Short mmCIF file of the C-alpha atoms (twelve columns), coordinates in Angstrom:
data_MODEL
# 
_entry.id   MODEL 
# 
loop_
_atom_site.group_PDB 
_atom_site.id 
_atom_site.type_symbol 
_atom_site.label_atom_id 
_atom_site.label_alt_id 
_atom_site.label_comp_id 
_atom_site.label_asym_id 
_atom_site.label_seq_id 
_atom_site.Cartn_x 
_atom_site.Cartn_y 
_atom_site.Cartn_z 
_atom_site.pdbx_PDB_model_num 
ATOM 1   C CA . MET A 1   -40.580 29.881  5.547   1 
ATOM 2   C CA . GLU A 2   -39.459 29.337  2.310   1 
ATOM 3   C CA . GLN A 3   -36.717 28.064  0.908   1 
ATOM 4   C CA . VAL A 4   -34.517 30.096  -1.882  1 
ATOM 5   C CA . CYS A 5   -31.373 28.008  -3.999  1 
ATOM 6   C CA . LEU A 6   -29.879 30.120  -6.874  1 
ATOM 7   C CA . GLU A 7   -29.299 28.170  -10.585 1 
ATOM 8   C CA . THR A 8   -27.514 28.511  -13.088 1 
ATOM 9   C CA . PRO A 9   -29.514 27.967  -16.144 1 
ATOM 10  C CA . GLY A 10  -29.245 24.850  -18.068 1 
ATOM 11  C CA . ALA A 11  -25.746 24.647  -15.277 1 
ATOM 12  C CA . VAL A 12  -27.103 22.682  -12.156 1 
ATOM 13  C CA . THR A 13  -30.456 21.710  -10.466 1 
ATOM 14  C CA . SER A 14  -31.727 21.764  -6.372  1 
ATOM 15  C CA . GLY A 15  -33.538 19.349  -4.458  1 
ATOM 16  C CA . GLY A 16  -34.172 20.604  -1.064  1 
ATOM 17  C CA . SER A 17  -30.722 22.085  0.247   1 
ATOM 18  C CA . ALA A 18  -28.233 20.937  -2.376  1 
ATOM 19  C CA . ARG A 19  -27.463 21.818  -5.738  1 
ATOM 20  C CA . PHE A 20  -26.733 19.211  -8.074  1 
ATOM 21  C CA . LEU A 21  -24.657 20.699  -11.874 1 
ATOM 22  C CA . SER A 22  -26.527 19.492  -14.783 1 
ATOM 23  C CA . ARG A 23  -26.171 16.126  -16.374 1 
ATOM 24  C CA . GLY A 24  -24.015 17.862  -19.142 1 
ATOM 25  C CA . ALA A 25  -22.046 20.338  -17.299 1 
ATOM 26  C CA . THR A 26  -20.948 16.248  -15.092 1 
ATOM 27  C CA . ILE A 27  -20.070 15.447  -18.549 1 
ATOM 28  C CA . VAL A 28  -17.606 18.457  -19.392 1 
ATOM 29  C CA . LEU A 29  -16.209 18.559  -15.943 1 
ATOM 30  C CA . LEU A 30  -15.516 14.387  -16.698 1 
ATOM 31  C CA . VAL A 31  -14.164 14.239  -19.429 1 
ATOM 32  C CA . PRO A 32  -10.252 15.732  -18.609 1 
ATOM 33  C CA . LEU A 33  -10.205 13.125  -15.838 1 
ATOM 34  C CA . ALA A 34  -11.277 10.540  -18.124 1 
ATOM 35  C CA . LEU A 35  -9.370  11.336  -20.922 1 
ATOM 36  C CA . LEU A 36  -5.966  11.127  -18.246 1 
ATOM 37  C CA . LEU A 37  -6.989  7.901   -17.272 1 
ATOM 38  C CA . ALA A 38  -7.825  6.160   -20.607 1 
ATOM 39  C CA . VAL A 39  -3.779  7.909   -21.910 1 
ATOM 40  C CA . GLY A 40  -1.562  7.189   -18.397 1 
ATOM 41  C CA . PHE A 41  -3.452  3.665   -17.657 1 
ATOM 42  C CA . VAL A 42  -5.800  2.387   -19.547 1 
ATOM 43  C CA . TYR A 43  -3.607  2.283   -22.728 1 
ATOM 44  C CA . PRO A 44  -0.540  1.321   -21.180 1 
ATOM 45  C CA . ILE A 45  -1.763  -1.496  -19.374 1 
ATOM 46  C CA . ALA A 46  -3.821  -2.851  -22.898 1 
ATOM 47  C CA . GLN A 47  0.064   -2.212  -24.271 1 
ATOM 48  C CA . LEU A 48  1.287   -4.726  -21.662 1 
ATOM 49  C CA . ILE A 49  -1.472  -7.407  -22.014 1 
ATOM 50  C CA . LYS A 50  -0.885  -7.242  -25.722 1 
ATOM 51  C CA . ILE A 51  3.249   -7.332  -25.366 1 
ATOM 52  C CA . SER A 52  2.271   -10.944 -23.131 1 
ATOM 53  C CA . PHE A 53  0.657   -12.394 -26.048 1 
ATOM 54  C CA . PHE A 54  1.301   -11.284 -29.175 1 
ATOM 55  C CA . SER A 55  5.412   -10.961 -30.106 1 
ATOM 56  C CA . PRO A 56  5.024   -10.879 -32.601 1 
ATOM 57  C CA . ASP A 57  1.809   -13.482 -33.394 1 
ATOM 58  C CA . PHE A 58  -0.100  -14.919 -30.249 1 
ATOM 59  C CA . SER A 59  1.643   -16.646 -28.355 1 
ATOM 60  C CA . LEU A 60  1.608   -18.593 -24.180 1 
ATOM 61  C CA . GLU A 61  5.414   -19.282 -25.015 1 
ATOM 62  C CA . SER A 62  5.805   -16.267 -22.361 1 
ATOM 63  C CA . TYR A 63  3.391   -17.663 -19.298 1 
ATOM 64  C CA . ARG A 64  4.210   -21.054 -19.949 1 
ATOM 65  C CA . ARG A 65  7.947   -21.194 -18.998 1 
ATOM 66  C CA . ILE A 66  6.488   -18.689 -15.443 1 
ATOM 67  C CA . VAL A 67  4.168   -21.742 -15.556 1 
ATOM 68  C CA . ALA A 68  7.863   -24.540 -15.597 1 
ATOM 69  C CA . ASP A 69  10.721  -22.180 -14.624 1 
ATOM 70  C CA . PRO A 70  9.938   -22.664 -10.889 1 
ATOM 71  C CA . LEU A 71  12.023  -19.632 -9.770  1 
ATOM 72  C CA . TYR A 72  9.776   -17.070 -11.426 1 
ATOM 73  C CA . LEU A 73  7.278   -18.645 -9.217  1 
ATOM 74  C CA . LEU A 74  9.333   -18.875 -6.078  1 
ATOM 75  C CA . VAL A 75  9.797   -15.367 -6.797  1 
ATOM 76  C CA . LEU A 76  6.134   -14.447 -7.154  1 
ATOM 77  C CA . GLY A 77  5.226   -15.940 -3.581  1 
ATOM 78  C CA . ARG A 78  8.239   -13.718 -1.527  1 
ATOM 79  C CA . THR A 79  7.309   -11.403 -3.206  1 
ATOM 80  C CA . PHE A 80  3.667   -11.966 -2.147  1 
ATOM 81  C CA . ALA A 81  4.306   -13.820 0.736   1 
ATOM 82  C CA . VAL A 82  7.170   -10.247 1.650   1 
ATOM 83  C CA . ALA A 83  4.008   -8.068  0.635   1 
ATOM 84  C CA . PHE A 84  1.759   -9.524  3.431   1 
ATOM 85  C CA . CYS A 85  4.233   -9.026  6.343   1 
ATOM 86  C CA . VAL A 86  4.748   -5.839  5.493   1 
ATOM 87  C CA . MET A 87  1.080   -5.446  5.227   1 
ATOM 88  C CA . VAL A 88  0.680   -7.046  8.652   1 
ATOM 89  C CA . LEU A 89  4.016   -5.492  10.627  1 
ATOM 90  C CA . CYS A 90  2.229   -1.553  9.660   1 
ATOM 91  C CA . LEU A 91  -0.955  -1.720  10.533  1 
ATOM 92  C CA . VAL A 92  0.795   -3.532  13.874  1 
ATOM 93  C CA . ALA A 93  3.082   -0.163  14.184  1 
ATOM 94  C CA . ALA A 94  0.771   2.006   12.728  1 
ATOM 95  C CA . TYR A 95  -2.660  1.385   14.372  1 
ATOM 96  C CA . PRO A 96  -1.432  3.026   18.042  1 
ATOM 97  C CA . VAL A 97  0.144   6.172   15.924  1 
ATOM 98  C CA . ALA A 98  -2.944  6.984   14.106  1 
ATOM 99  C CA . PHE A 99  -5.297  6.257   17.477  1 
ATOM 100 C CA . ALA A 100 -2.686  8.630   19.845  1 
ATOM 101 C CA . MET A 101 -2.681  11.195  16.849  1 
ATOM 102 C CA . ALA A 102 -6.223  11.016  17.436  1 
ATOM 103 C CA . ARG A 103 -6.918  12.300  20.323  1 
ATOM 104 C CA . LEU A 104 -3.663  14.159  20.998  1 
ATOM 105 C CA . GLN A 105 -4.483  17.356  20.563  1 
ATOM 106 C CA . GLY A 106 -2.803  21.654  20.438  1 
ATOM 107 C CA . ARG A 107 1.394   20.473  20.061  1 
ATOM 108 C CA . ASN A 108 1.282   16.844  21.341  1 
ATOM 109 C CA . ALA A 109 -0.626  16.783  18.204  1 
ATOM 110 C CA . ALA A 110 1.679   18.785  16.286  1 
ATOM 111 C CA . ILE A 111 4.671   16.740  16.644  1 
ATOM 112 C CA . VAL A 112 3.516   12.855  16.106  1 
ATOM 113 C CA . ALA A 113 2.266   14.699  12.722  1 
ATOM 114 C CA . ALA A 114 5.072   15.743  12.329  1 
ATOM 115 C CA . CYS A 115 7.430   12.705  12.694  1 
ATOM 116 C CA . VAL A 116 4.671   10.706  10.640  1 
ATOM 117 C CA . LEU A 117 4.979   13.054  7.820   1 
ATOM 118 C CA . ILE A 118 8.658   14.424  7.659   1 
ATOM 119 C CA . PRO A 119 9.846   10.597  6.431   1 
ATOM 120 C CA . LEU A 120 7.713   11.348  2.986   1 
ATOM 121 C CA . TRP A 121 9.649   14.694  2.006   1 
ATOM 122 C CA . THR A 122 12.644  12.323  2.404   1 
ATOM 123 C CA . SER A 123 14.524  10.729  -0.852  1 
ATOM 124 C CA . VAL A 124 13.528  6.454   -0.193  1 
ATOM 125 C CA . LEU A 125 17.363  5.595   -1.502  1 
ATOM 126 C CA . ILE A 126 18.982  8.039   1.830   1 
ATOM 127 C CA . ARG A 127 15.873  5.885   3.770   1 
ATOM 128 C CA . SER A 128 17.661  2.734   1.946   1 
ATOM 129 C CA . TYR A 129 20.864  3.564   2.310   1 
ATOM 130 C CA . ALA A 130 20.503  4.362   5.953   1 
ATOM 131 C CA . TRP A 131 19.000  1.230   6.790   1 
ATOM 132 C CA . ILE A 132 22.347  -0.984  5.287   1 
ATOM 133 C CA . VAL A 133 24.466  1.777   7.530   1 
ATOM 134 C CA . LEU A 134 22.273  0.400   10.761  1 
ATOM 135 C CA . LEU A 135 22.345  -3.366  9.781   1 
ATOM 136 C CA . GLN A 136 25.348  -3.856  8.180   1 
ATOM 137 C CA . ARG A 137 28.150  -5.977  9.528   1 
ATOM 138 C CA . ASN A 138 29.435  -3.402  11.075  1 
ATOM 139 C CA . GLY A 139 26.927  -1.306  11.860  1 
ATOM 140 C CA . ILE A 140 24.972  0.159   14.240  1 
ATOM 141 C CA . VAL A 141 22.418  -2.488  16.006  1 
ATOM 142 C CA . ASN A 142 26.195  -4.878  14.856  1 
ATOM 143 C CA . SER A 143 28.101  -2.863  17.671  1 
ATOM 144 C CA . VAL A 144 25.751  -2.137  19.817  1 
ATOM 145 C CA . LEU A 145 24.972  -5.713  20.276  1 
ATOM 146 C CA . LEU A 146 28.356  -6.879  20.571  1 
ATOM 147 C CA . ASP A 147 29.885  -4.096  23.376  1 
ATOM 148 C CA . ALA A 148 26.668  -5.275  25.221  1 
ATOM 149 C CA . GLY A 149 27.976  -8.731  25.789  1 
ATOM 150 C CA . LEU A 150 25.345  -10.171 23.890  1 
ATOM 151 C CA . ILE A 151 26.776  -11.845 20.506  1 
ATOM 152 C CA . SER A 152 30.172  -12.959 19.667  1 
ATOM 153 C CA . GLU A 153 30.235  -12.389 16.246  1 
ATOM 154 C CA . PRO A 154 28.508  -9.303  14.233  1 
ATOM 155 C CA . LEU A 155 25.101  -11.536 13.033  1 
ATOM 156 C CA . LYS A 156 24.164  -11.119 8.972   1 
ATOM 157 C CA . LEU A 157 21.306  -8.900  9.357   1 
ATOM 158 C CA . ILE A 158 21.233  -7.040  6.004   1 
ATOM 159 C CA . TYR A 159 20.539  -9.147  2.428   1 
ATOM 160 C CA . THR A 160 18.046  -10.674 4.304   1 
ATOM 161 C CA . GLU A 161 14.403  -10.560 3.806   1 
ATOM 162 C CA . GLY A 162 13.716  -9.358  7.247   1 
ATOM 163 C CA . ALA A 163 15.321  -7.086  6.697   1 
ATOM 164 C CA . VAL A 164 13.438  -5.751  3.290   1 
ATOM 165 C CA . ILE A 165 10.024  -6.358  5.943   1 
ATOM 166 C CA . LEU A 166 11.938  -3.899  8.063   1 
ATOM 167 C CA . ALA A 167 13.108  -1.558  5.637   1 
ATOM 168 C CA . VAL A 168 10.183  -1.370  3.608   1 
ATOM 169 C CA . ALA A 169 7.718   -1.509  6.473   1 
ATOM 170 C CA . HIS A 170 9.757   2.519   7.490   1 
ATOM 171 C CA . VAL A 171 9.458   3.814   4.219   1 
ATOM 172 C CA . LEU A 172 5.515   2.831   2.890   1 
ATOM 173 C CA . MET A 173 4.755   3.296   6.932   1 
ATOM 174 C CA . PRO A 174 2.550   6.816   6.430   1 
ATOM 175 C CA . PHE A 175 0.521   5.193   3.850   1 
ATOM 176 C CA . MET A 176 -0.708  2.920   6.941   1 
ATOM 177 C CA . ILE A 177 -1.252  5.900   9.271   1 
ATOM 178 C CA . LEU A 178 -2.771  8.419   7.469   1 
ATOM 179 C CA . PRO A 179 -5.737  6.915   6.210   1 
ATOM 180 C CA . LEU A 180 -5.822  5.493   9.836   1 
ATOM 181 C CA . TYR A 181 -5.621  8.239   11.129  1 
ATOM 182 C CA . SER A 182 -8.287  10.149  8.983   1 
ATOM 183 C CA . THR A 183 -10.910 7.396   10.222  1 
ATOM 184 C CA . LEU A 184 -10.216 7.038   13.445  1 
ATOM 185 C CA . ARG A 185 -10.484 10.611  13.466  1 
ATOM 186 C CA . SER A 186 -14.139 10.825  11.991  1 
ATOM 187 C CA . ILE A 187 -15.606 8.360   14.904  1 
ATOM 188 C CA . PRO A 188 -17.702 10.726  17.391  1 
ATOM 189 C CA . LYS A 189 -16.364 10.253  20.878  1 
ATOM 190 C CA . GLU A 190 -19.396 10.050  22.385  1 
ATOM 191 C CA . LEU A 191 -19.698 6.611   21.311  1 
ATOM 192 C CA . SER A 192 -16.898 5.479   23.467  1 
ATOM 193 C CA . GLN A 193 -17.984 7.883   25.956  1 
ATOM 194 C CA . ALA A 194 -21.438 6.509   25.808  1 
ATOM 195 C CA . ALA A 195 -20.130 2.637   26.241  1 
ATOM 196 C CA . LEU A 196 -17.401 3.288   28.996  1 
ATOM 197 C CA . ASN A 197 -21.107 5.602   30.913  1 
ATOM 198 C CA . LEU A 198 -23.206 2.236   29.816  1 
ATOM 199 C CA . GLY A 199 -19.970 -0.233  31.727  1 
ATOM 200 C CA . ALA A 200 -17.745 -1.273  29.521  1 
ATOM 201 C CA . GLY A 201 -14.649 -1.074  29.523  1 
ATOM 202 C CA . PRO A 202 -11.661 0.185   27.519  1 
ATOM 203 C CA . VAL A 203 -10.750 -3.271  25.949  1 
ATOM 204 C CA . VAL A 204 -14.414 -4.133  25.272  1 
ATOM 205 C CA . THR A 205 -15.196 -0.371  23.627  1 
ATOM 206 C CA . PHE A 206 -12.212 -0.624  21.699  1 
ATOM 207 C CA . LEU A 207 -12.954 -4.119  20.014  1 
ATOM 208 C CA . ARG A 208 -17.075 -3.439  19.770  1 
ATOM 209 C CA . ILE A 209 -16.605 0.258   18.810  1 
ATOM 210 C CA . THR A 210 -13.387 1.559   17.687  1 
ATOM 211 C CA . LEU A 211 -12.273 -1.179  15.714  1 
ATOM 212 C CA . PRO A 212 -15.225 -1.948  13.567  1 
ATOM 213 C CA . LEU A 213 -15.843 1.619   12.866  1 
ATOM 214 C CA . SER A 214 -11.797 2.334   11.900  1 
ATOM 215 C CA . THR A 215 -12.245 -0.221  9.773   1 
ATOM 216 C CA . PRO A 216 -12.816 0.924   6.390   1 
ATOM 217 C CA . GLY A 217 -9.206  2.199   7.477   1 
ATOM 218 C CA . ILE A 218 -8.111  -0.752  8.062   1 
ATOM 219 C CA . PHE A 219 -8.676  -1.768  4.333   1 
ATOM 220 C CA . ALA A 220 -7.824  1.817   2.331   1 
ATOM 221 C CA . GLY A 221 -4.024  1.824   4.511   1 
ATOM 222 C CA . CYS A 222 -4.026  -2.397  3.935   1 
ATOM 223 C CA . VAL A 223 -4.615  -2.136  0.539   1 
ATOM 224 C CA . MET A 224 -1.665  1.111   -0.312  1 
ATOM 225 C CA . THR A 225 1.038   -1.260  1.698   1 
ATOM 226 C CA . PHE A 226 0.276   -4.243  0.394   1 
ATOM 227 C CA . ILE A 227 0.172   -2.706  -3.650  1 
ATOM 228 C CA . LEU A 228 2.679   -0.549  -2.953  1 
ATOM 229 C CA . ALA A 229 5.069   -3.166  -1.393  1 
ATOM 230 C CA . ILE A 230 4.419   -5.656  -4.172  1 
ATOM 231 C CA . GLY A 231 5.960   -3.294  -6.372  1 
ATOM 232 C CA . PHE A 232 9.012   -1.583  -4.786  1 
ATOM 233 C CA . TYR A 233 12.042  -2.248  -6.467  1 
ATOM 234 C CA . ILE A 234 14.577  0.203   -4.812  1 
ATOM 235 C CA . THR A 235 14.545  -0.523  -1.604  1 
ATOM 236 C CA . PRO A 236 14.634  -4.716  -1.482  1 
ATOM 237 C CA . THR A 237 17.229  -4.761  -4.203  1 
ATOM 238 C CA . LEU A 238 19.827  -2.431  -1.838  1 
ATOM 239 C CA . VAL A 239 18.355  -4.328  1.272   1 
ATOM 240 C CA . GLY A 240 17.898  -8.025  0.224   1 
ATOM 241 C CA . GLY A 241 20.144  -8.192  -2.917  1 
ATOM 242 C CA . PRO A 242 20.225  -10.700 -4.932  1 
ATOM 243 C CA . SER A 243 18.749  -13.822 -2.788  1 
ATOM 244 C CA . SER A 244 15.636  -11.987 -1.934  1 
ATOM 245 C CA . MET A 245 15.143  -10.853 -5.318  1 
ATOM 246 C CA . MET A 246 10.882  -9.748  -5.724  1 
ATOM 247 C CA . ILE A 247 9.847   -9.514  -8.790  1 
ATOM 248 C CA . ALA A 248 10.057  -5.954  -9.698  1 
ATOM 249 C CA . THR A 249 13.735  -6.731  -9.346  1 
ATOM 250 C CA . LEU A 250 13.163  -9.540  -11.492 1 
ATOM 251 C CA . ILE A 251 10.801  -7.315  -14.394 1 
ATOM 252 C CA . GLY A 252 13.523  -4.596  -14.763 1 
ATOM 253 C CA . GLN A 253 16.390  -7.260  -15.528 1 
ATOM 254 C CA . GLN A 254 14.074  -8.963  -17.678 1 
ATOM 255 C CA . THR A 255 14.142  -5.056  -19.461 1 
ATOM 256 C CA . THR A 256 16.878  -3.574  -19.080 1 
ATOM 257 C CA . VAL A 257 19.490  -6.162  -19.324 1 
ATOM 258 C CA . LEU A 258 17.455  -9.230  -21.498 1 
ATOM 259 C CA . LEU A 259 15.498  -6.540  -23.405 1 
ATOM 260 C CA . ASP A 260 12.638  -9.819  -22.730 1 
ATOM 261 C CA . TRP A 261 9.748   -7.520  -23.039 1 
ATOM 262 C CA . SER A 262 7.371   -9.987  -24.128 1 
ATOM 263 C CA . PHE A 263 8.385   -12.180 -20.505 1 
ATOM 264 C CA . ALA A 264 8.284   -9.386  -18.505 1 
ATOM 265 C CA . ALA A 265 5.281   -7.448  -19.832 1 
ATOM 266 C CA . ALA A 266 3.476   -12.010 -18.853 1 
ATOM 267 C CA . LEU A 267 4.990   -10.614 -15.608 1 
ATOM 268 C CA . SER A 268 3.591   -7.703  -15.398 1 
ATOM 269 C CA . THR A 269 0.622   -9.130  -16.289 1 
ATOM 270 C CA . LEU A 270 0.318   -11.983 -14.021 1 
ATOM 271 C CA . LEU A 271 1.392   -9.879  -11.100 1 
ATOM 272 C CA . LEU A 272 -1.447  -7.095  -11.597 1 
ATOM 273 C CA . ALA A 273 -4.598  -10.538 -11.959 1 
ATOM 274 C CA . VAL A 274 -3.414  -11.416 -8.581  1 
ATOM 275 C CA . THR A 275 -2.858  -8.496  -7.378  1 
ATOM 276 C CA . MET A 276 -6.253  -7.646  -9.006  1 
ATOM 277 C CA . LEU A 277 -8.073  -10.617 -7.467  1 
ATOM 278 C CA . LEU A 278 -6.324  -10.309 -3.495  1 
ATOM 279 C CA . VAL A 279 -7.870  -7.002  -3.524  1 
ATOM 280 C CA . LEU A 280 -11.795 -8.088  -4.105  1 
ATOM 281 C CA . VAL A 281 -11.174 -11.224 -1.446  1 
ATOM 282 C CA . PHE A 282 -10.197 -8.940  0.510   1 
ATOM 283 C CA . ARG A 283 -13.033 -6.011  0.246   1 
ATOM 284 C CA . LYS A 284 -14.993 -9.212  0.201   1 
ATOM 285 C CA . THR A 285 -13.807 -10.214 3.178   1 
ATOM 286 C CA . ILE A 286 -13.508 -6.679  4.932   1 
ATOM 287 C CA . SER A 287 -17.823 -5.670  3.708   1 
ATOM 288 C CA . LEU A 288 -18.847 -8.415  6.444   1 
ATOM 289 C CA . ASN A 289 -17.839 -6.392  9.391   1 
ATOM 290 C CA . LYS A 290 -20.271 -4.255  10.195  1 
ATOM 291 C CA . GLY A 291 -18.844 -1.224  10.910  1 
ATOM 292 C CA . PHE A 292 -17.385 -1.053  7.368   1 
ATOM 293 C CA . ASN A 293 -20.894 -0.745  5.782   1 
ATOM 294 C CA . GLY A 294 -21.868 0.914   8.385   1 
ATOM 295 C CA . VAL A 295 -19.385 4.024   7.067   1 
ATOM 296 C CA . ASN A 296 -19.987 3.579   3.903   1 
# 
């Protein structure tokens, strides 16, 4: 039976059962996106890099300050360390939730999905203050531990790096769960059933089939949580305090308090460059996995 494909002259071309836009139509559709990307991303980044080098004449003084003062490198290193811990914590805590969401059906799946999505509708500021209530000296956690007799005096839980990691991980958890859920949902259940029928146990089936095929979701979730954690401003400021300053807080101080735009631009440019390098290295490492290559 001959296959019929309806076309609009000059707009689409057909090949088999597929329909493709012509080159002209493709360009017309991509122009608004390209303009939005250029105005909203490329131009601001270019201006940022320009300010870091030209203030007003070409100079590397801002970058020399970053290297010369150990404080700035310490803040930068702390930022990446906290972001990495947040990423790992989110991955460990989110994978079982995403796995359960992908396997559940009906009402149970809807309840779990609501528990994941509802926090996204809550302000980050409110969630940060909630952690202050929980972790402060006279907060709920210390009160419970004192009443249970596990401690003799309140612990210092707030204004620590541990509090920052916990609070930021709580805020970013949905950004890890959703990519994992999408990937796990797309894995055919027949693969796991076939492995079980061939004698593989649940652990071996998970390690040899489910985990490798979920690598794209792991990569997407890790990249999103890592990058978002690096740029977090409100939560580290409220929960961490001055002793746990991160790079976003430092950049904010340079722009709003000290009005040193050149140095703030240099910090931002350095942060952007290191972040892109780490993402490329991470992607190269993950791409060696057969599951990642297979899905893509």
